[in-house]
């Protein structure tokens, strides 16, 4: 069972019941939430203390009351008359039932009654309980045994928190799930989608297709599947940390969508908070607004049609004449000059937008004493594209507890080679201690550093090809970027086969495997692993562009795709040449009666997709966006630049824009060699074999000391814990409940305890 606490515990009573559930239900399927606001009643958003959903038991609501028997003066119907309590009257069972019926109503209304049976009732059974962790069952029976409105199966007593009593209490209650769900069934996935707020990411239903084997027909099958947030994505979205938090994940793991959901959740839960969502790529603007609007509607249960845009601010990092930015707004606050993109590059003497912007923020930080703490939370998307000064500026703008949350993908950094630690991003305090540490957890079991393992956008062969090519794992001259530990590969969803140690040894042949569960894209199953990527080589650019135009026509006419499902991404960053090529593509498609848009020319740079139009763009404006069919042209440019790492990262970013089919084209012998490299990567389904490179020759090590240190501390703590238990003849490690093992492990980590200290007599 997945356990998700959205906030710290209000009382020891709640905590005791929660820990008992974790201990007794840990091996069960399903989800359990603490204080997750799923219901709405009479205009109020209510938070059940505990929600459980189980494929066999159905929906369970537990209302926790930390009172003692002497606090209950009398019970009449569902009303409890209290003494020496915070209220004179309470209706705990009625309260739990209201939550239960509100959730069941939502479940049966979703998707035109998909979870409704022939009688019009919800297919999921509902049970409501009141937990009394400080009241024993014998004393309750003695006082209230004749009270019909409080039968024992509705109550959880102190004795139920021990051993397996709570488990037995729940499975033996009279209301049963009539038709238990399979965990891979559409009914179960639908129930999870409703409760986790995944309705905001469901696809609009596609029109029926004429052909059964067209690309549009396959996409229709993909889109018919219910989309749900996985447990880690859901945790990221609904847990509000009491301080800084980093979210890591590869392209397509859903960083943008979960950050948007997190912003919406915080906004609905804390309407007085001033929240900023900031990002690097201007073309993300519309997508982020749409996501946050949908999730606010979802979390407010329809109470809010729109977010309060005076309280939640969607701000490009830089800003300009067309769109306000966070940096721009702060220059106005401290009354200093705003530098635009062109001016900043000239002033700081760089062609890099990243370095120019970092210089601008550094200038602004010279006015540190004038920068006000005005925001309650700042969420930074595409954090890998920012220098340390932007992070420090955001940190200065935040009230305590400095709730800065950043989504990060080091492989998508298009300009920077160094992988920054939290210390290098935020610096140290006056005593020399890091301002931000990602070690340990916050109250409520909220992690400071969270990793998203599953990639949903890209089919598995696309992600593996893009990732291995981006690192150069099969490159003739050897890898240019590398992760030299097994733990580092596991962090991004790979398994390293037949390797016994964590450190990878130079010259060793290893096999990386990406399980299908970490890239669960249905297209691979429908179309085949080797049928999602194609390569085309040409003698000249004109021939290449003409072929792309004709192939797009084929995709629209024969494969039944809409023009706005297709994107063309150029890898030649030279502005004049790119503009000429865009014009050629635009005119060529127009001659075929196919509309297209050149991002930043025919449309605002804030918009990536225009209805009914093929998108033509650069990789820099495509970043963060996606299309069902992507053409990446000019691939030979990857081999022409001396900045190999940057070019490989550009290729990775361009290739991972597709959520379906990828076509790569290029000119000349350079692209032929690159295509052979990608074909070698994809020889074996789901696996890549290569030789571990010499780390002294690697241009970019993707494994940071910070991440290694945290993993080593975890491993050491685990070994220490097991050894401690083994040294005790009367204790078997397996006898200790899982939640207690986890609690002790977290204590060891957060307090940096050494095993010798624990065993000493002092």
XYZ file of C-alpha atoms in Angstrom:
762
model
C 0.000 0.000 0.000
C 1.199 3.517 -0.801
C 1.074 5.885 2.184
C 0.826 9.622 1.504
C 0.676 12.210 4.266
C -0.022 15.711 2.946
C 0.895 17.564 6.136
C 2.171 17.159 9.674
C -0.073 15.410 12.213
C -2.416 17.611 14.238
C -2.483 15.177 17.149
C -0.781 12.115 18.581
C -4.082 10.272 18.130
C -3.943 10.732 14.337
C -0.295 9.733 14.310
C -0.929 6.563 16.329
C -3.736 5.408 14.040
C -1.681 6.270 10.940
C 1.312 4.279 12.188
C -0.898 1.298 13.043
C -2.352 1.306 9.516
C 1.122 1.533 7.987
C 2.315 -1.333 10.157
C -0.624 -3.645 9.518
C -1.461 -2.807 5.885
C 2.001 -2.281 4.435
C 1.880 -5.391 2.234
C -1.639 -4.669 0.974
C -2.382 -3.103 -2.432
C -3.985 0.323 -2.695
C -3.476 3.813 -1.300
C -3.778 5.441 2.109
C -3.871 9.222 2.620
C -3.567 11.370 5.705
C -5.424 14.697 5.487
C -6.093 14.668 1.747
C -8.872 17.189 0.892
C -10.941 15.143 -1.536
C -14.462 16.162 -0.489
C -16.641 19.253 -0.552
C -19.761 19.700 1.555
C -22.062 22.747 1.775
C -19.445 24.996 0.202
C -16.648 23.818 2.521
C -13.611 21.803 1.488
C -13.208 19.054 4.050
C -10.260 16.828 4.881
C -10.944 13.273 6.023
C -8.375 12.267 8.617
C -7.564 9.056 6.766
C -8.710 7.699 3.394
C -7.976 4.157 2.216
C -8.859 2.731 -1.170
C -8.291 -0.979 -1.723
C -9.170 -3.111 -4.783
C -10.987 -5.680 -2.616
C -12.235 -3.692 0.382
C -13.294 -0.565 -1.481
C -13.272 2.920 0.065
C -12.601 3.359 3.777
C -12.879 6.643 5.676
C -11.496 6.888 9.207
C -12.336 9.853 11.427
C -9.910 9.995 14.366
C -10.972 11.332 17.766
C -8.311 11.611 20.445
C -10.789 11.731 23.325
C -10.951 9.478 26.392
C -14.068 7.642 27.507
C -14.665 10.181 30.279
C -14.812 12.968 27.660
C -17.988 11.389 26.226
C -20.871 12.388 28.481
C -23.661 10.796 26.433
C -24.545 9.582 22.929
C -27.886 10.227 21.283
C -28.314 9.089 17.691
C -25.183 10.219 15.851
C -24.541 13.069 18.286
C -21.910 12.684 20.976
C -22.230 15.079 23.919
C -18.770 15.930 25.165
C -17.247 17.335 28.338
C -13.801 18.871 28.808
C -13.421 18.747 25.030
C -12.879 21.391 22.343
C -16.569 21.120 21.290
C -19.710 20.402 23.277
C -21.208 18.227 20.534
C -19.608 16.163 17.777
C -20.945 13.804 15.114
C -17.848 11.823 14.152
C -19.550 8.947 12.344
C -21.842 11.301 10.448
C -18.778 13.340 9.498
C -16.969 10.237 8.206
C -20.067 9.165 6.245
C -20.374 12.580 4.591
C -16.800 12.237 3.373
C -17.515 8.720 2.168
C -20.681 9.620 0.223
C -19.047 12.696 -1.293
C -16.204 10.557 -2.656
C -18.516 7.761 -3.855
C -20.671 10.338 -5.666
C -17.598 11.702 -7.438
C -16.487 8.205 -8.388
C -19.802 7.181 -9.900
C -20.200 10.443 -11.831
C -16.804 10.240 -13.535
C -16.570 9.285 -17.212
C -20.326 9.043 -17.773
C -20.882 6.530 -14.988
C -18.034 4.121 -15.756
C -17.951 3.159 -12.060
C -21.733 2.915 -11.755
C -23.569 -0.428 -11.690
C -26.928 -1.235 -13.306
C -28.787 -0.028 -10.219
C -27.066 3.362 -10.460
C -24.882 2.789 -7.407
C -21.113 3.096 -7.245
C -19.291 -0.159 -7.978
C -16.962 0.636 -5.092
C -18.174 -0.215 -1.598
C -17.834 2.418 1.115
C -17.153 2.036 4.820
C -16.888 4.698 7.506
C -15.137 4.249 10.846
C -14.477 6.331 13.925
C -11.085 5.623 15.513
C -10.756 6.030 19.289
C -7.091 5.232 20.003
C -7.440 6.124 23.717
C -10.600 4.072 24.381
C -10.581 0.309 24.990
C -13.287 -1.926 23.547
C -14.242 -3.591 26.888
C -14.857 -0.231 28.590
C -16.838 1.028 25.592
C -19.014 -2.098 25.604
C -19.619 -1.789 29.292
C -20.923 1.747 28.881
C -22.498 1.813 25.402
C -23.219 -1.822 24.441
C -26.957 -1.189 24.062
C -26.460 1.899 21.903
C -27.623 0.857 18.426
C -26.262 3.897 16.607
C -22.686 2.943 17.447
C -22.228 -0.760 16.558
C -18.747 -2.086 17.143
C -17.879 -2.527 13.465
C -18.021 1.249 13.014
C -15.440 1.843 15.742
C -11.699 1.285 16.028
C -10.412 0.943 19.589
C -7.014 1.172 21.254
C -6.588 -2.605 21.149
C -7.074 -2.596 17.381
C -3.819 -0.683 16.969
C -1.837 -3.729 18.119
C -0.837 -6.815 16.119
C -3.282 -7.503 13.263
C -6.458 -6.398 15.042
C -7.182 -3.379 12.837
C -6.736 -5.475 9.705
C -9.196 -8.039 11.075
C -11.643 -5.306 12.127
C -11.788 -3.855 8.621
C -11.936 -7.066 6.584
C -14.634 -8.489 8.872
C -16.909 -5.450 8.679
C -20.284 -6.291 7.096
C -19.995 -4.100 3.957
C -17.994 -5.915 1.287
C -16.761 -5.030 -2.185
C -19.123 -7.056 -4.393
C -16.778 -7.244 -7.368
C -13.105 -6.920 -6.332
C -11.037 -5.061 -8.919
C -7.865 -6.288 -10.557
C -5.076 -3.752 -10.043
C -4.550 -3.437 -13.806
C -8.271 -3.022 -14.558
C -9.684 0.171 -16.041
C -12.149 0.417 -13.120
C -9.349 0.475 -10.562
C -7.282 2.953 -12.603
C -10.355 5.161 -12.952
C -10.944 5.186 -9.190
C -7.320 6.169 -8.560
C -7.502 8.848 -11.281
C -10.524 10.473 -9.628
C -9.042 10.485 -6.139
C -5.531 11.617 -7.125
C -6.797 14.512 -9.236
C -5.725 12.911 -12.518
C -8.864 14.128 -14.278
C -6.872 17.223 -15.179
C -4.557 15.189 -17.445
C -7.112 13.043 -19.275
C -6.975 13.306 -23.070
C -9.847 14.723 -25.046
C -11.520 11.875 -26.923
C -10.262 11.583 -30.512
C -12.704 11.164 -33.394
C -13.071 7.592 -34.715
C -10.592 6.783 -37.495
C -11.283 5.299 -40.923
C -8.387 2.862 -40.713
C -7.641 0.481 -37.865
C -3.872 0.581 -38.363
C -3.220 4.289 -38.918
C -1.092 6.299 -36.495
C -4.223 8.170 -35.433
C -5.940 4.845 -34.662
C -3.025 3.759 -32.474
C -3.019 7.118 -30.686
C -6.748 6.770 -30.085
C -6.075 3.474 -28.283
C -3.358 5.124 -26.192
C -5.602 8.056 -25.294
C -8.531 5.819 -24.349
C -6.481 4.445 -21.468
C -7.092 6.177 -18.155
C -4.115 8.310 -17.140
C -3.178 8.314 -13.483
C -0.383 9.890 -11.515
C 1.945 7.262 -10.130
C 2.442 7.286 -6.374
C 5.670 9.297 -6.525
C 4.171 11.937 -8.845
C 1.132 12.167 -6.583
C 3.313 12.604 -3.490
C 5.233 15.412 -5.173
C 1.977 17.133 -6.118
C 0.102 17.032 -2.807
C 2.848 17.253 -0.200
C 3.747 20.804 0.806
C 7.296 20.904 2.197
C 8.271 23.120 5.110
C 11.263 24.467 3.201
C 13.307 23.907 0.008
C 12.662 20.807 -2.098
C 14.172 19.425 -5.308
C 12.254 17.308 -7.847
C 14.472 15.338 -10.238
C 13.519 13.341 -13.298
C 14.319 12.684 -16.937
C 12.461 14.270 -19.826
C 8.880 13.009 -19.923
C 8.648 12.033 -16.249
C 6.020 14.713 -15.688
C 7.986 17.378 -13.815
C 6.019 20.247 -15.358
C 2.616 18.674 -14.793
C 3.326 17.716 -11.160
C 4.844 21.124 -10.394
C 1.716 22.723 -11.878
C -0.459 20.405 -9.795
C 1.605 21.229 -6.712
C 1.155 24.965 -7.328
C -2.605 24.484 -7.782
C -2.864 22.335 -4.649
C -1.008 24.886 -2.510
C -3.167 27.674 -3.962
C -6.444 25.920 -3.117
C -5.244 24.845 0.330
C -3.693 28.205 1.178
C -5.657 30.880 -0.722
C -3.857 33.690 1.137
C -0.421 32.543 0.001
C 1.410 34.426 -2.722
C 2.811 31.743 -5.047
C 5.093 32.068 -8.086
C 5.544 29.497 -10.854
C 8.578 30.448 -12.947
C 10.281 28.843 -15.966
C 12.883 29.337 -18.702
C 11.165 28.505 -22.038
C 8.581 31.120 -23.000
C 6.646 28.529 -25.038
C 5.680 26.795 -21.761
C 3.566 29.761 -20.658
C 0.220 28.697 -22.134
C 0.680 25.056 -21.101
C 1.378 25.995 -17.477
C -1.646 28.319 -17.280
C -3.880 25.548 -18.677
C -2.532 22.936 -16.264
C -2.854 25.132 -13.179
C -6.381 26.222 -14.141
C -7.533 22.612 -14.614
C -5.955 21.447 -11.366
C -7.409 24.347 -9.377
C -10.848 23.365 -10.696
C -10.128 19.757 -9.750
C -8.818 20.407 -6.235
C -11.543 22.934 -5.436
C -14.136 20.371 -6.621
C -15.570 22.878 -9.089
C -15.849 25.687 -6.533
C -13.236 27.747 -8.405
C -13.529 28.247 -12.163
C -10.246 30.145 -12.261
C -7.285 30.531 -9.915
C -6.965 33.861 -8.142
C -4.314 35.294 -10.469
C -3.565 38.006 -7.896
C -2.248 35.259 -5.627
C -0.720 32.729 -8.016
C 1.676 34.271 -10.524
C 2.872 32.538 -13.713
C 6.078 34.402 -14.511
C 8.738 33.874 -17.121
C 12.086 34.132 -15.349
C 13.373 37.076 -17.360
C 10.404 38.981 -18.747
C 10.108 41.500 -21.547
C 7.742 43.755 -23.449
C 5.277 40.939 -24.286
C 5.341 38.989 -21.036
C 6.174 40.011 -17.493
C 8.969 38.195 -15.706
C 10.115 37.701 -12.125
C 13.484 39.391 -12.665
C 11.737 42.278 -14.429
C 9.315 42.766 -11.536
C 12.092 42.759 -8.936
C 14.058 45.423 -10.852
C 10.955 47.619 -10.579
C 10.628 46.915 -6.843
C 14.227 47.905 -6.053
C 14.189 50.704 -8.649
C 17.121 49.505 -10.756
C 17.603 49.125 -14.515
C 16.015 46.170 -16.312
C 18.290 44.550 -18.876
C 16.584 42.810 -21.784
C 18.051 39.809 -23.594
C 19.961 41.794 -26.224
C 21.310 44.377 -23.793
C 22.382 41.761 -21.243
C 24.322 39.672 -23.772
C 26.150 42.786 -24.933
C 26.824 44.107 -21.411
C 28.137 40.801 -20.037
C 30.003 39.943 -23.250
C 28.460 36.537 -23.871
C 26.400 34.812 -26.542
C 24.820 32.593 -23.886
C 21.373 33.608 -22.673
C 21.913 31.572 -19.510
C 25.130 33.351 -18.540
C 23.720 36.764 -19.461
C 20.671 36.171 -17.265
C 22.852 34.916 -14.427
C 24.782 38.176 -14.682
C 21.547 40.184 -14.519
C 20.451 38.359 -11.371
C 23.903 38.823 -9.849
C 23.606 42.564 -10.438
C 20.219 42.558 -8.741
C 21.592 40.666 -5.731
C 23.887 43.629 -5.067
C 20.650 45.264 -3.818
C 20.081 42.304 -1.459
C 19.022 44.488 1.469
C 16.298 46.117 -0.658
C 14.781 42.844 -1.915
C 11.583 42.181 0.083
C 10.397 38.762 1.288
C 7.029 38.814 -0.474
C 6.264 35.247 -1.592
C 5.184 32.154 0.335
C 6.330 29.653 -2.295
C 8.285 29.748 -5.557
C 8.261 26.795 -7.959
C 11.029 26.758 -10.585
C 10.510 24.647 -13.704
C 13.440 23.828 -16.036
C 15.785 24.610 -13.148
C 18.760 23.103 -14.991
C 18.722 26.129 -17.316
C 19.337 28.687 -14.559
C 22.551 29.795 -12.914
C 22.995 30.056 -9.160
C 22.106 33.759 -9.012
C 18.492 33.162 -10.052
C 18.102 30.579 -7.285
C 19.558 33.034 -4.770
C 17.267 35.800 -6.004
C 14.224 33.538 -5.547
C 15.492 32.547 -2.103
C 15.753 36.211 -1.079
C 12.167 36.858 -2.258
C 10.722 34.126 -0.037
C 9.303 34.384 3.453
C 10.326 31.748 5.973
C 10.481 28.757 5.733
C 11.937 29.562 2.270
C 9.641 27.222 0.343
C 11.573 27.062 -2.961
C 10.780 23.996 -5.081
C 12.719 23.282 -8.256
C 12.259 20.704 -11.024
C 15.559 19.524 -12.458
C 16.867 17.393 -15.347
C 20.627 17.610 -15.702
C 20.622 15.886 -19.118
C 18.443 18.633 -20.611
C 20.806 21.435 -19.652
C 21.687 22.955 -23.021
C 24.483 25.254 -21.889
C 25.972 24.275 -18.532
C 28.393 21.394 -17.874
C 28.673 21.516 -14.080
C 25.970 19.726 -12.066
C 25.232 22.074 -9.152
C 24.655 20.901 -5.604
C 22.204 22.656 -3.297
C 25.172 24.279 -1.573
C 26.581 25.667 -4.836
C 23.151 26.993 -5.836
C 22.277 28.747 -2.584
C 25.602 29.305 -0.856
C 26.335 29.380 2.874
C 25.194 31.394 5.865
C 27.449 33.687 7.909
C 28.598 30.706 9.995
C 29.713 28.796 6.909
C 26.837 26.297 6.935
C 24.901 25.521 3.731
C 21.744 27.649 3.485
C 19.924 24.700 1.919
C 20.424 21.007 2.679
C 18.593 18.181 0.939
C 19.383 15.604 3.614
C 16.602 14.102 5.723
C 12.854 14.696 5.626
C 10.359 17.352 6.720
C 7.563 16.726 9.270
C 4.791 14.617 7.776
C 7.336 12.284 6.116
C 7.869 14.761 3.256
C 11.160 14.188 1.442
C 13.473 17.076 0.608
C 14.791 15.467 -2.583
C 12.319 13.508 -4.702
C 13.001 11.507 -7.857
C 10.500 10.712 -10.616
C 11.472 7.358 -12.128
C 8.752 6.695 -14.693
C 8.737 8.299 -18.134
C 5.260 8.629 -19.648
C 5.779 10.969 -22.607
C 8.313 9.018 -24.662
C 8.004 5.420 -25.801
C 10.818 3.342 -24.308
C 12.989 3.050 -27.472
C 12.875 6.824 -27.968
C 14.004 7.564 -24.415
C 16.746 4.918 -24.445
C 18.037 6.096 -27.837
C 17.962 9.760 -26.821
C 19.574 9.116 -23.455
C 22.353 6.797 -24.633
C 23.071 9.050 -27.621
C 23.042 12.158 -25.437
C 25.675 10.623 -23.170
C 27.614 9.116 -26.092
C 27.549 5.590 -24.637
C 28.097 4.020 -28.093
C 30.070 6.918 -29.590
C 33.211 5.959 -31.521
C 35.379 8.243 -29.416
C 33.738 7.117 -26.180
C 31.169 8.644 -23.847
C 31.248 12.394 -23.245
C 28.970 12.329 -20.182
C 28.550 9.519 -17.707
C 27.069 8.307 -14.442
C 29.683 6.146 -12.743
C 27.559 4.471 -10.053
C 24.802 1.877 -10.117
C 22.761 4.065 -7.751
C 22.962 6.984 -10.167
C 21.511 4.884 -12.989
C 18.785 3.561 -10.710
C 17.833 7.161 -9.872
C 16.792 7.673 -13.496
C 14.972 4.375 -13.961
C 17.646 1.970 -15.239
C 18.962 -1.329 -13.937
C 22.648 -2.209 -14.301
C 22.773 -5.933 -14.983
C 25.305 -8.379 -13.516
C 27.297 -5.776 -11.586
C 28.018 -6.479 -7.924
C 29.536 -3.191 -6.741
C 28.084 0.315 -6.792
C 31.136 1.820 -8.507
C 31.513 1.081 -12.229
C 35.042 0.152 -13.341
C 36.781 1.633 -16.389
C 36.934 -0.847 -19.281
C 34.178 -3.049 -17.868
C 31.432 -4.062 -20.333
C 28.032 -3.463 -18.767
C 24.415 -3.702 -19.831
C 21.834 -1.083 -18.932
C 18.227 -2.235 -18.869
C 15.178 -0.005 -18.713
C 12.180 -1.991 -17.423
C 8.929 -1.478 -19.275
C 7.374 -0.436 -15.965
C 9.585 2.673 -15.982
C 8.501 3.609 -19.527
C 4.938 2.236 -19.676
C 3.968 3.612 -23.097
C 1.308 1.585 -24.936
C 2.634 2.489 -28.413
C 5.591 0.140 -27.999
C 3.152 -2.739 -27.601
C 0.880 -1.598 -30.449
C 3.522 -0.652 -33.022
C 6.660 -2.535 -32.010
C 9.916 -1.470 -30.362
C 11.804 -0.900 -33.623
C 8.997 0.873 -35.513
C 8.875 4.144 -33.606
C 12.133 5.708 -34.831
C 13.183 6.169 -38.452
C 16.285 7.747 -40.016
C 16.717 9.344 -43.429
C 19.956 10.596 -44.947
C 20.182 13.028 -47.868
C 22.747 14.613 -50.172
C 21.679 18.192 -49.463
C 19.352 20.239 -47.245
C 16.799 21.009 -49.952
C 16.336 17.303 -50.640
C 15.952 16.715 -46.899
C 13.324 19.438 -46.389
C 11.365 18.368 -49.479
C 11.192 14.799 -48.139
C 9.947 16.057 -44.745
C 7.171 18.062 -46.456
C 6.052 14.995 -48.438
C 6.199 12.729 -45.387
C 4.071 15.165 -43.377
C 1.495 15.124 -46.173
C 1.494 11.324 -45.967
C 1.050 11.436 -42.173
C -1.965 13.721 -42.529
C -3.649 12.007 -45.494
C -2.806 8.351 -44.911
C -2.106 8.187 -41.177
C -5.102 10.444 -40.312
C -3.079 12.782 -38.098
C -4.008 16.416 -37.534
C -1.417 19.031 -38.532
C -1.113 20.305 -34.941
C 0.046 16.846 -33.832
C 3.236 17.291 -35.852
C 6.359 19.320 -34.999
C 9.518 20.014 -37.009
C 12.596 20.835 -34.921
C 15.736 22.360 -36.445
C 19.172 21.576 -35.025
C 21.016 24.349 -36.881
C 20.971 27.279 -34.474
C 22.312 29.846 -36.974
C 19.460 32.335 -37.132
C 19.725 33.395 -40.778
C 19.971 29.833 -42.086
C 17.157 28.652 -39.795
C 14.857 31.435 -41.025
C 15.508 30.449 -44.661
C 14.791 26.793 -43.911
C 11.634 27.651 -41.956
C 10.442 29.711 -44.919
C 11.089 26.782 -47.293
C 9.134 24.407 -45.041
C 6.320 26.917 -44.557
C 5.898 27.510 -48.321
C 6.268 23.824 -49.163
C 3.543 22.827 -46.712
C 1.354 25.695 -47.916
C 1.627 24.338 -51.477
C 0.272 21.043 -50.122
C -2.594 23.005 -48.502
C -1.168 22.262 -45.039
C -1.039 25.145 -42.579
C 2.013 25.648 -40.379
C 3.388 28.183 -37.907
C 6.952 29.316 -37.247
C 7.192 29.855 -33.496
C 8.251 33.393 -32.707
C 7.568 34.569 -36.278
C 3.962 33.703 -37.107
C 3.010 33.372 -33.440
C 4.145 34.669 -30.081
C 7.159 32.890 -28.624
C 4.840 32.007 -25.711
C 2.848 29.572 -27.880
C 4.165 26.206 -29.106
C 1.067 24.763 -30.758
C -1.525 26.467 -32.949
C -4.739 24.622 -33.802
C -4.711 23.056 -37.265
C -1.056 23.959 -37.906
C 2.220 22.045 -38.082
C 4.756 23.546 -35.646
C 8.134 24.673 -37.042
C 10.641 25.623 -34.354
C 14.129 25.467 -32.887
C 15.093 23.050 -30.139
C 15.340 25.940 -27.655
C 11.683 26.862 -28.147
C 10.568 23.234 -28.315
C 12.010 22.423 -24.896
C 9.304 21.488 -22.420
C 6.751 20.840 -25.171
C 5.677 17.748 -27.076
C 3.986 16.419 -30.228
C 2.736 13.032 -31.407
C 5.082 13.017 -34.416
C 8.406 14.866 -34.354
C 10.860 15.484 -37.182
C 14.380 16.439 -36.072
C 16.340 17.683 -39.076
C 19.912 18.819 -39.632
C 21.238 16.016 -37.430
C 24.735 16.305 -38.920
C 25.140 19.535 -36.922
C 25.624 17.381 -33.808
C 28.971 16.198 -35.216
C 30.178 19.580 -36.468
C 30.522 21.526 -33.227
C 33.527 21.327 -30.918
C 31.132 21.627 -27.953
C 30.225 17.938 -28.001
C 28.340 17.841 -24.693
C 26.118 20.782 -25.567
C 25.299 19.322 -28.995
C 24.514 15.898 -27.525
C 22.211 17.508 -24.953
C 20.484 19.428 -27.755
C 19.923 16.132 -29.592
C 18.522 14.543 -26.418
C 16.108 17.417 -25.868
C 14.926 17.422 -29.498
C 14.435 13.640 -29.638
C 12.451 13.555 -26.395
C 9.841 16.038 -27.638
C 7.890 13.171 -29.210
C 5.155 11.274 -27.423
C 4.843 8.934 -30.400
C 6.964 8.630 -33.528
C 10.402 10.157 -34.109
C 11.985 10.838 -37.496
C 15.616 11.975 -37.608
C 17.067 13.355 -40.831
C 20.443 14.704 -41.853
C 22.847 15.425 -44.679
C 26.136 13.735 -45.602
C 28.460 11.208 -44.011
C 28.311 12.790 -40.538
C 24.635 11.992 -40.122
C 25.134 8.445 -41.480
C 27.663 7.770 -38.717
C 25.350 9.221 -36.077
C 22.423 7.110 -37.332
C 24.571 3.965 -37.080
C 25.355 4.905 -33.487
C 21.632 5.138 -32.645
C 20.891 1.872 -34.474
C 23.574 0.197 -32.337
C 21.929 1.550 -29.192
C 18.599 -0.022 -30.179
C 19.924 -3.452 -31.242
C 18.552 -5.215 -28.169
C 15.067 -4.427 -26.880
C 15.228 -2.379 -23.694
C 18.994 -2.867 -23.273
C 22.189 -1.001 -24.142
C 25.631 -2.606 -23.946
C 28.744 -0.454 -23.720
C 32.195 -0.126 -22.179
C 32.558 1.956 -19.016
C 34.639 5.004 -19.990
C 37.669 6.425 -18.231
C 36.219 9.075 -15.918
C 39.386 11.162 -16.351
C 38.468 11.618 -20.010
C 34.793 12.353 -19.425
C 33.780 15.947 -20.092
C 30.794 15.854 -17.744
C 30.155 13.610 -14.760
C 26.412 13.439 -14.138
C 26.894 11.862 -10.711
C 27.335 14.551 -8.068
C 29.162 14.137 -4.784
C 25.996 15.319 -3.049
C 23.930 12.424 -4.436
C 26.672 9.858 -3.775
C 27.054 11.072 -0.189
C 23.331 10.767 0.478
C 23.217 7.239 -0.958
C 26.264 6.176 1.059
C 24.712 7.522 4.262
C 21.518 5.608 3.526
C 23.445 2.411 2.808
C 25.582 2.809 5.941
C 22.507 3.422 8.074
C 20.805 0.343 6.647
C 23.841 -1.830 7.373
C 24.158 -0.365 10.865
C 20.502 -1.044 11.593
C 20.696 -4.664 10.452
C 23.925 -5.218 12.413
C 22.402 -3.677 15.538
C 19.487 -6.070 15.337
C 21.711 -9.070 14.589
C 23.853 -8.292 17.624
C 20.739 -8.607 19.778
C 20.118 -12.324 20.186
C 16.470 -11.770 21.079
C 15.653 -9.585 18.049
C 15.115 -10.735 14.474
C 15.397 -7.888 11.925
C 12.295 -9.167 10.195
C 10.277 -8.910 13.411
C 10.564 -5.138 13.557
C 7.546 -3.542 11.809
C 8.423 -1.812 8.544
C 7.326 1.642 9.692
C 9.556 1.334 12.775
C 12.480 0.198 10.632
C 11.893 3.235 8.384
C 11.568 5.553 11.383
C 14.842 4.331 12.883
C 16.570 4.609 9.522
C 15.360 8.204 9.086
C 16.547 8.995 12.604
C 19.994 7.594 11.842
C 20.165 9.664 8.659
C 18.830 12.934 10.032
C 20.961 12.834 13.167
C 24.058 11.330 11.523
C 24.313 8.787 14.330
C 27.202 6.354 14.292
C 26.655 2.726 15.234
C 29.457 2.915 17.842
C 27.645 5.771 19.596
C 24.458 3.749 19.665
C 26.184 0.746 21.238
C 28.334 2.655 23.742
C 27.509 2.641 27.492
C 27.492 6.425 27.899
